[in-house]
């Protein structure tokens, strides 16, 4: 009798725990359309990720990782991106070891940071080096991609059913573990599924399984999705399809023609389907936002010379159709043409998040301001963040973005935020033409990225950038570095004058004014200026005369 009472009590406690976990999971971090922006919502409030990604091996040893928290704090990060390594998570099939994940999350909590996990599963940078040994050693069960010559690659084919099954189960186990251990605290915000997927050194896999799929009809689901896109279909894809007569059925060669571009479309679909199965299995356990990241292609290179079929612009439509459980496609930006790439990855249904970007001292802050201001980015994350010096300018930029973040998020939603930085092309040529902002307001702002009081030879306009918030019809906030702003009335009736410029800071969301900037600091009322190398917030009030 007593025993059965104990059983009932245990069952009750267990049910209560499950119910509580469910209640917490129901409010898991998620993406939501808020006015003009898609934002990440955490604990019911929008959240701006001022992040950095750890080097690949740092998270594989908790003692090593623990030695870096102080540096991450000094850089004012609020979020850290770190891999979860399949080889360490499931060293033996079906036996999971969550110590690395738990150690990472515990460290983040101690340091008041959030985490974005990167699932290094079947693929990491077009290779399969992170799969467990029991997968690596069993090519019969987990077949490899092959070159046209038949040579096997250190890259698993996405057509291997057992590979997908094993990857999916491991990912689902990870997400189930997160639900149990983190649904209440919500330290983990999002998960990247695999890492920089792509086929290299050929545009497509030539294993027997891949060849069979390539000769089979193009799946109806893809054709329907492409057809539904109509005019919105990306041009190269639309062109390939139309040249072949916009066919609604046929083999990959029939529908898109025989070319490396077709090979890339084919692989994008099957990589995308694979990812969909992994992501949806994880999502069913714990529904965090999920994304994939892209290794970008150098201009003029053919698919296979770069990782073919990753989530790149020419196959965005294919990825979106293949993997609906993936919330967005994200660029790893290591090329200088940051503004162009950020624009490409910021489109309807695809909020901008930059999981990785290169280490360019002083240009990195300008990119952060630009992405958040011009494209409503939900986050920004330089790679190998633990290697940044504690006093790197990125830390100053993050401090400023952090104090401004409630206001930034509000203005992203309202559509009253701008981002500025000089344009740099792929070859590194800088166009620092002043940028004109109006947005339909009474005043037009012209932002110069050449600092008027810095000698010509010391100018570095590629490092200057910032964001601007329209606080009221006659009031703007400018934050960043190396910016000089002049003002005009938009309707041409009269002139714009500066009533006042004030520098200051936001403490707990409240504006705390500092110096009134006049005289030499605003060129006797002619402009607002944040000198190069300084990171400041200034508010300006305007009037008409
Ligand atoms: C891009 C990858 O996604 C990262 O994991 C890392 O390998 C960097 N390249 C550069 O080292």
XYZ file of C-alpha atoms and ligand atoms in Angstrom:
556
model
C 0.000 0.000 0.000
C 2.723 2.428 1.096
C 4.811 1.420 -1.899
C 2.045 2.158 -4.356
C 1.541 5.542 -2.693
C 5.250 6.263 -3.220
C 4.937 5.255 -6.872
C 1.978 7.555 -7.365
C 3.827 10.408 -5.654
C 6.911 9.835 -7.815
C 4.763 9.765 -10.913
C 3.075 12.980 -9.842
C 6.417 14.773 -9.288
C 7.676 13.525 -12.625
C 4.510 14.685 -14.404
C 4.798 18.054 -12.725
C 8.424 18.407 -13.893
C 7.451 17.500 -17.448
C 4.571 19.995 -17.326
C 6.874 22.734 -16.023
C 9.509 21.983 -18.671
C 6.756 22.094 -21.300
C 5.540 25.427 -20.001
C 9.078 26.836 -20.148
C 9.762 25.314 -23.562
C 6.605 26.944 -24.884
C 8.315 30.271 -24.340
C 11.662 29.191 -25.760
C 13.733 31.820 -27.584
C 12.077 32.404 -30.934
C 12.012 34.728 -33.906
C 9.076 37.080 -34.291
C 8.064 39.789 -36.707
C 7.965 43.003 -34.710
C 6.913 45.908 -36.860
C 9.438 46.331 -39.656
C 11.896 43.777 -38.257
C 12.215 40.110 -37.476
C 13.772 39.912 -34.022
C 14.986 37.260 -31.635
C 12.708 37.185 -28.598
C 14.182 35.921 -25.321
C 12.146 35.837 -22.110
C 9.412 37.768 -23.878
C 11.709 40.622 -24.924
C 13.680 41.278 -28.119
C 17.379 40.557 -27.794
C 20.326 41.821 -29.831
C 23.202 39.322 -29.975
C 26.553 41.061 -29.501
C 28.446 37.891 -30.031
C 31.686 36.212 -30.963
C 32.427 32.704 -32.209
C 35.062 30.610 -30.483
C 37.849 29.004 -32.471
C 37.020 25.473 -33.528
C 38.797 23.534 -30.777
C 38.355 25.809 -27.744
C 35.056 24.284 -26.609
C 36.465 20.737 -26.734
C 38.151 21.259 -23.374
C 36.217 22.994 -20.637
C 39.366 24.054 -18.750
C 40.626 25.795 -21.901
C 37.253 27.387 -22.486
C 37.063 28.531 -18.862
C 40.346 30.373 -19.277
C 38.738 32.637 -21.904
C 35.591 33.896 -20.174
C 37.322 36.893 -18.656
C 38.460 38.032 -22.113
C 34.960 37.560 -23.535
C 33.563 39.678 -20.727
C 36.181 42.377 -21.324
C 35.023 42.525 -24.935
C 31.452 43.110 -23.704
C 29.953 40.087 -25.446
C 26.473 39.062 -24.408
C 26.489 35.857 -26.486
C 29.080 33.259 -27.417
C 28.905 30.872 -30.380
C 30.511 27.499 -29.778
C 30.516 24.148 -31.571
C 28.985 20.959 -30.253
C 31.152 18.175 -31.651
C 29.372 15.001 -32.713
C 32.572 12.992 -32.124
C 32.628 14.036 -28.454
C 28.858 13.975 -27.927
C 28.420 10.385 -29.105
C 31.803 8.647 -28.867
C 30.017 5.296 -28.912
C 26.850 4.783 -30.863
C 23.808 5.526 -28.734
C 25.925 6.617 -25.705
C 25.790 10.350 -25.222
C 28.198 12.464 -23.255
C 26.853 15.954 -22.603
C 29.719 17.148 -20.418
C 31.077 19.626 -22.983
C 27.678 21.147 -23.641
C 26.892 21.343 -19.936
C 30.299 22.883 -19.169
C 29.817 25.500 -21.857
C 26.341 26.409 -20.632
C 27.456 26.536 -16.999
C 30.352 28.836 -17.929
C 28.068 31.098 -19.932
C 25.633 31.351 -17.023
C 28.399 32.180 -14.562
C 29.478 34.961 -16.888
C 26.009 36.226 -17.643
C 26.175 35.303 -21.316
C 23.929 33.531 -23.788
C 24.999 30.754 -26.145
C 24.410 29.864 -29.782
C 25.353 26.254 -30.475
C 26.906 25.107 -33.743
C 26.147 21.473 -34.531
C 29.336 20.048 -36.043
C 27.573 16.919 -37.287
C 28.028 15.224 -40.647
C 29.660 18.306 -42.176
C 32.070 20.996 -41.149
C 33.580 23.094 -43.974
C 32.794 20.600 -46.756
C 34.442 17.784 -44.802
C 33.187 15.159 -42.378
C 35.999 15.419 -39.867
C 33.737 15.797 -36.805
C 31.786 12.549 -37.214
C 32.542 9.967 -34.479
C 35.156 7.287 -35.159
C 32.448 4.613 -35.460
C 31.070 6.592 -38.397
C 34.453 7.417 -39.956
C 35.560 3.807 -39.917
C 32.422 2.309 -41.448
C 32.257 3.490 -45.056
C 29.899 0.662 -45.980
C 27.244 1.881 -43.563
C 28.108 5.575 -43.866
C 29.079 5.992 -47.523
C 31.310 8.758 -48.785
C 30.857 11.263 -51.560
C 33.014 10.479 -54.581
C 34.706 12.318 -57.394
C 33.732 11.593 -61.010
C 36.715 9.220 -61.104
C 35.192 7.223 -58.246
C 37.806 8.391 -55.740
C 36.254 8.597 -52.233
C 36.315 11.879 -50.323
C 36.632 12.708 -46.612
C 33.071 13.885 -46.955
C 29.973 11.803 -46.339
C 27.411 11.673 -49.104
C 24.061 13.256 -48.172
C 22.418 10.221 -49.815
C 23.437 7.800 -47.055
C 20.275 6.781 -45.173
C 22.202 5.476 -42.143
C 24.238 8.690 -41.954
C 21.108 10.805 -41.872
C 19.534 8.525 -39.319
C 22.548 8.659 -36.999
C 23.076 12.415 -37.387
C 19.375 13.068 -36.829
C 19.280 10.923 -33.679
C 22.361 12.616 -32.226
C 20.994 16.082 -32.946
C 17.601 15.163 -31.498
C 19.344 13.846 -28.365
C 21.184 17.159 -28.041
C 17.979 19.173 -28.382
C 16.139 16.898 -25.916
C 18.989 17.446 -23.460
C 18.753 21.222 -23.918
C 15.044 21.115 -23.294
C 15.574 19.281 -20.030
C 18.487 21.354 -18.816
C 17.925 24.789 -20.317
C 14.242 25.370 -21.052
C 13.918 27.241 -17.751
C 17.078 29.384 -17.912
C 17.176 29.815 -21.701
C 20.898 30.276 -21.943
C 20.949 28.683 -25.399
C 19.294 30.976 -27.923
C 19.649 29.324 -31.330
C 21.345 26.404 -33.051
C 23.284 26.278 -36.291
C 22.740 22.963 -38.085
C 26.035 21.605 -39.518
C 28.745 24.069 -40.583
C 29.560 25.513 -44.008
C 28.083 22.648 -45.987
C 29.359 22.285 -49.546
C 30.802 19.939 -52.175
C 34.445 20.287 -52.970
C 36.507 19.771 -55.186
C 33.726 18.945 -57.667
C 30.325 20.550 -58.050
C 28.446 17.386 -57.207
C 28.804 14.030 -55.568
C 29.389 11.169 -58.048
C 28.813 8.236 -55.705
C 26.439 5.538 -57.005
C 23.687 6.785 -54.707
C 24.141 10.345 -55.980
C 24.242 9.267 -59.632
C 20.981 7.372 -59.227
C 19.317 10.443 -57.724
C 20.774 12.644 -60.462
C 19.249 10.485 -63.212
C 15.878 10.352 -61.434
C 13.181 13.005 -61.966
C 13.573 16.342 -60.191
C 11.308 16.067 -57.121
C 7.881 17.536 -57.692
C 8.156 19.463 -54.394
C 11.113 21.467 -55.726
C 9.476 22.226 -59.050
C 6.293 23.342 -57.341
C 8.227 25.591 -54.986
C 10.201 27.159 -57.828
C 7.061 27.666 -59.865
C 5.331 29.314 -56.906
C 8.232 31.792 -56.599
C 7.425 33.142 -60.097
C 9.225 36.428 -60.735
C 10.845 36.281 -57.310
C 12.960 33.305 -58.332
C 16.665 34.239 -58.318
C 17.757 35.198 -61.814
C 20.440 32.577 -62.533
C 18.089 29.793 -61.492
C 15.155 31.253 -63.390
C 17.343 31.594 -66.468
C 18.569 27.983 -66.362
C 15.041 26.729 -65.942
C 13.536 28.931 -68.649
C 16.228 28.103 -71.208
C 15.139 24.485 -70.865
C 11.500 25.519 -71.457
C 10.385 25.927 -67.797
C 9.654 22.196 -67.670
C 7.449 20.850 -64.893
C 9.042 17.399 -64.977
C 12.141 15.545 -66.114
C 15.608 14.628 -64.924
C 17.955 17.278 -63.493
C 19.652 17.544 -66.885
C 16.275 17.871 -68.673
C 14.969 20.565 -66.358
C 18.079 22.699 -65.798
C 20.486 21.597 -68.566
C 23.817 19.830 -68.170
C 26.198 22.172 -66.337
C 28.040 22.716 -63.086
C 25.229 25.119 -62.120
C 22.762 22.215 -62.388
C 25.068 20.034 -60.306
C 25.015 22.764 -57.668
C 21.205 23.007 -57.678
C 20.954 19.237 -57.367
C 23.327 19.120 -54.388
C 21.685 22.144 -52.738
C 18.345 20.338 -52.809
C 19.716 17.152 -51.293
C 21.923 18.877 -48.721
C 18.870 20.988 -47.871
C 16.603 17.945 -47.509
C 19.169 16.242 -45.295
C 19.402 19.325 -43.083
C 15.621 19.547 -42.967
C 15.392 16.041 -41.538
C 18.040 16.780 -38.931
C 16.608 20.184 -37.985
C 12.995 19.038 -37.792
C 13.937 16.104 -35.542
C 15.725 18.547 -33.219
C 12.906 21.041 -33.426
C 10.415 18.393 -32.342
C 12.431 17.973 -29.136
C 13.010 21.650 -28.409
C 11.969 24.357 -30.866
C 14.872 26.813 -30.875
C 15.510 28.951 -33.988
C 17.776 27.107 -36.418
C 19.992 28.317 -39.217
C 22.707 27.258 -41.651
C 25.868 29.200 -42.535
C 27.547 29.675 -45.895
C 31.178 29.656 -47.020
C 31.007 32.404 -49.634
C 32.405 32.007 -53.139
C 35.173 34.157 -54.561
C 33.942 35.921 -57.700
C 34.637 34.090 -60.950
C 35.080 30.675 -59.349
C 33.051 27.675 -60.535
C 31.018 25.422 -58.204
C 33.440 22.892 -56.752
C 36.283 25.435 -56.804
C 34.311 26.905 -53.927
C 32.098 24.746 -51.671
C 29.305 24.070 -54.142
C 25.662 24.045 -53.047
C 25.955 25.707 -49.648
C 23.281 28.328 -48.852
C 24.539 30.779 -51.479
C 22.526 33.411 -53.345
C 22.185 31.426 -56.573
C 20.495 28.578 -54.664
C 18.662 30.488 -51.896
C 15.329 29.422 -53.416
C 16.375 25.788 -53.414
C 17.493 25.882 -49.771
C 14.323 27.680 -48.670
C 12.181 25.060 -50.431
C 14.226 22.107 -49.197
C 14.568 23.091 -45.535
C 11.499 24.907 -44.166
C 12.583 24.164 -40.571
C 15.630 26.344 -41.104
C 14.730 29.877 -40.046
C 17.435 31.690 -41.972
C 20.532 31.360 -44.120
C 23.569 33.180 -42.758
C 26.790 34.404 -44.395
C 30.281 33.931 -42.976
C 31.820 37.211 -44.132
C 35.591 37.144 -44.572
C 35.676 39.239 -47.766
C 36.025 43.042 -47.664
C 32.693 43.722 -49.500
C 30.770 43.412 -46.249
C 27.941 45.797 -47.186
C 27.152 43.953 -50.415
C 27.084 40.542 -48.724
C 25.016 41.778 -45.777
C 22.450 43.180 -48.226
C 22.295 39.882 -50.128
C 21.513 37.903 -46.975
C 18.909 40.317 -45.662
C 15.617 39.700 -47.428
C 11.992 38.926 -46.613
C 11.818 35.857 -44.383
C 15.569 35.954 -43.871
C 16.730 38.090 -40.951
C 20.408 38.955 -41.085
C 22.737 37.214 -38.647
C 26.481 37.058 -39.186
C 27.799 34.007 -37.320
C 31.369 34.551 -38.497
C 33.322 37.491 -39.767
C 37.007 38.176 -40.237
C 39.366 39.866 -37.915
C 39.939 43.338 -39.293
C 40.877 45.641 -36.421
C 38.644 48.697 -36.404
C 36.709 47.704 -39.570
C 34.857 45.062 -37.543
C 33.073 47.634 -35.344
C 32.011 49.592 -38.434
C 30.539 46.391 -39.859
C 28.650 45.679 -36.646
C 27.059 49.146 -36.626
C 26.224 48.861 -40.303
C 24.621 45.398 -40.132
C 22.496 46.300 -37.113
C 21.545 49.755 -38.368
C 21.121 49.251 -42.113
C 19.763 45.689 -42.170
C 18.186 45.169 -38.763
C 20.677 42.386 -38.004
C 19.671 40.218 -35.045
C 23.311 39.671 -34.173
C 26.946 39.947 -35.135
C 29.763 37.553 -34.325
C 33.469 37.833 -35.224
C 35.301 34.501 -35.468
C 38.045 33.323 -33.073
C 36.844 35.876 -30.574
C 39.069 34.578 -27.772
C 42.092 35.788 -29.767
C 40.979 39.434 -29.654
C 42.929 41.635 -27.259
C 40.899 42.719 -24.238
C 41.168 46.345 -25.384
C 40.233 45.672 -29.031
C 37.982 48.444 -30.412
C 35.280 45.805 -30.854
C 34.825 45.861 -27.064
C 34.182 49.618 -27.126
C 31.707 49.218 -29.969
C 29.912 46.406 -28.137
C 29.734 48.440 -24.915
C 28.046 51.209 -26.820
C 25.692 48.858 -28.696
C 24.837 47.126 -25.451
C 23.730 50.295 -23.667
C 21.777 51.300 -26.754
C 20.244 47.912 -27.491
C 16.709 48.506 -26.078
C 16.507 51.660 -28.181
C 18.035 49.980 -31.239
C 15.532 47.127 -31.064
C 12.663 49.584 -30.719
C 13.859 51.570 -33.739
C 14.510 48.443 -35.826
C 10.845 47.577 -35.289
C 9.740 51.132 -36.055
C 11.916 51.334 -39.194
C 13.594 54.508 -37.909
C 17.219 53.336 -37.772
C 20.012 53.760 -40.324
C 23.431 52.177 -40.633
C 26.363 53.830 -42.347
C 29.840 52.794 -43.304
C 31.987 53.354 -46.377
C 31.510 50.921 -49.226
C 34.391 48.558 -49.849
C 34.448 46.294 -52.880
C 35.730 42.732 -53.110
C 39.178 43.995 -54.135
C 39.336 46.328 -51.118
C 38.739 49.624 -52.985
C 37.016 52.096 -50.650
C 34.207 54.408 -51.725
C 33.772 56.994 -48.982
C 31.226 59.140 -50.827
C 29.081 60.908 -48.194
C 25.816 59.073 -47.568
C 22.518 60.923 -47.680
C 19.701 59.816 -45.355
C 16.212 61.122 -45.417
C 13.589 58.436 -44.821
C 10.756 60.875 -45.572
C 11.558 63.120 -42.596
C 11.668 66.895 -42.325
C 15.479 66.854 -42.245
C 18.020 65.254 -44.558
C 21.286 64.030 -43.055
C 24.537 63.817 -44.971
C 27.084 61.546 -43.333
C 30.745 62.001 -44.283
C 33.084 59.111 -43.614
C 36.231 61.156 -44.236
C 37.088 62.876 -40.984
C 37.487 66.617 -41.722
C 40.156 67.182 -39.079
C 42.347 64.138 -39.793
C 45.276 64.666 -42.203
C 44.767 63.083 -45.612
C 47.529 60.491 -45.156
C 46.050 59.261 -41.866
C 42.489 58.811 -43.156
C 41.056 55.309 -42.816
C 37.427 55.727 -43.916
C 36.948 51.951 -44.246
C 37.087 51.853 -40.429
C 34.421 54.505 -39.907
C 30.816 53.619 -39.342
C 27.845 53.973 -37.100
C 24.134 53.960 -36.727
C 21.585 56.729 -36.520
C 18.230 56.675 -34.758
C 15.477 59.126 -35.521
C 14.240 60.000 -32.028
C 11.744 62.651 -33.126
C 11.078 64.736 -36.223
C 13.771 67.170 -35.117
C 16.025 64.950 -33.044
C 18.542 62.250 -33.966
C 20.949 60.012 -32.101
C 24.270 59.207 -33.766
C 26.518 56.419 -32.447
C 29.747 55.051 -33.827
C 33.150 56.261 -34.873
C 34.626 58.597 -37.520
C 31.351 60.223 -38.613
C 30.581 63.830 -39.496
C 26.937 64.663 -40.062
C 25.489 67.813 -41.648
C 21.819 68.656 -41.900
C 19.423 70.227 -44.436
C 15.659 70.693 -44.551
C 14.108 68.101 -46.859
C 11.560 70.385 -48.510
C 14.164 73.041 -49.404
C 12.188 75.762 -47.572
C 14.779 77.487 -45.426
C 17.774 75.945 -43.732
C 18.470 73.477 -40.923
C 20.223 74.743 -37.825
C 21.705 72.838 -34.901
C 19.952 73.752 -31.677
C 22.206 71.535 -29.549
C 24.493 68.530 -29.618
C 24.988 66.547 -26.431
C 27.199 63.545 -25.807
C 26.090 61.020 -23.261
C 25.317 57.455 -22.321
C 22.328 55.259 -21.583
C 22.318 53.821 -18.083
C 19.611 51.189 -17.634
C 17.797 52.639 -20.602
C 17.885 56.210 -19.298
C 19.751 58.939 -21.185
C 22.462 60.465 -19.024
C 23.757 63.588 -20.753
C 27.425 64.490 -20.565
C 29.172 67.424 -22.242
C 27.235 69.889 -24.367
C 29.246 69.806 -27.605
C 29.539 73.230 -29.177
C 32.306 75.465 -30.447
C 35.219 73.497 -31.845
C 33.429 70.219 -31.091
C 30.626 70.902 -33.570
C 32.546 73.310 -35.827
C 30.686 76.322 -34.371
C 27.263 74.797 -35.057
C 27.999 73.464 -38.546
C 28.019 69.707 -37.934
C 27.939 66.788 -35.514
C 31.254 64.950 -35.400
C 32.444 61.748 -33.764
C 36.221 61.760 -34.236
C 37.933 58.763 -35.833
C 39.063 56.229 -33.240
C 36.538 57.366 -30.608
C 33.276 55.570 -29.910
C 30.541 57.923 -28.843
C 26.838 58.535 -28.631
C 25.674 62.050 -29.463
C 22.162 63.444 -29.639
C 21.371 66.404 -31.859
C 18.324 68.716 -31.856
C 17.587 70.596 -35.057
C 15.537 73.622 -36.002
C 14.579 75.426 -39.182
C 15.401 79.055 -39.975
C 34.895 29.108 -41.535
C 34.455 27.986 -40.633
O 33.066 27.930 -40.577
C 35.056 28.115 -39.239
O 34.685 26.992 -38.466
C 36.551 28.264 -39.346
O 37.098 27.108 -39.898
C 36.836 29.507 -40.180
N 36.310 29.332 -41.494
C 38.276 29.922 -40.402
O 39.212 29.320 -39.717
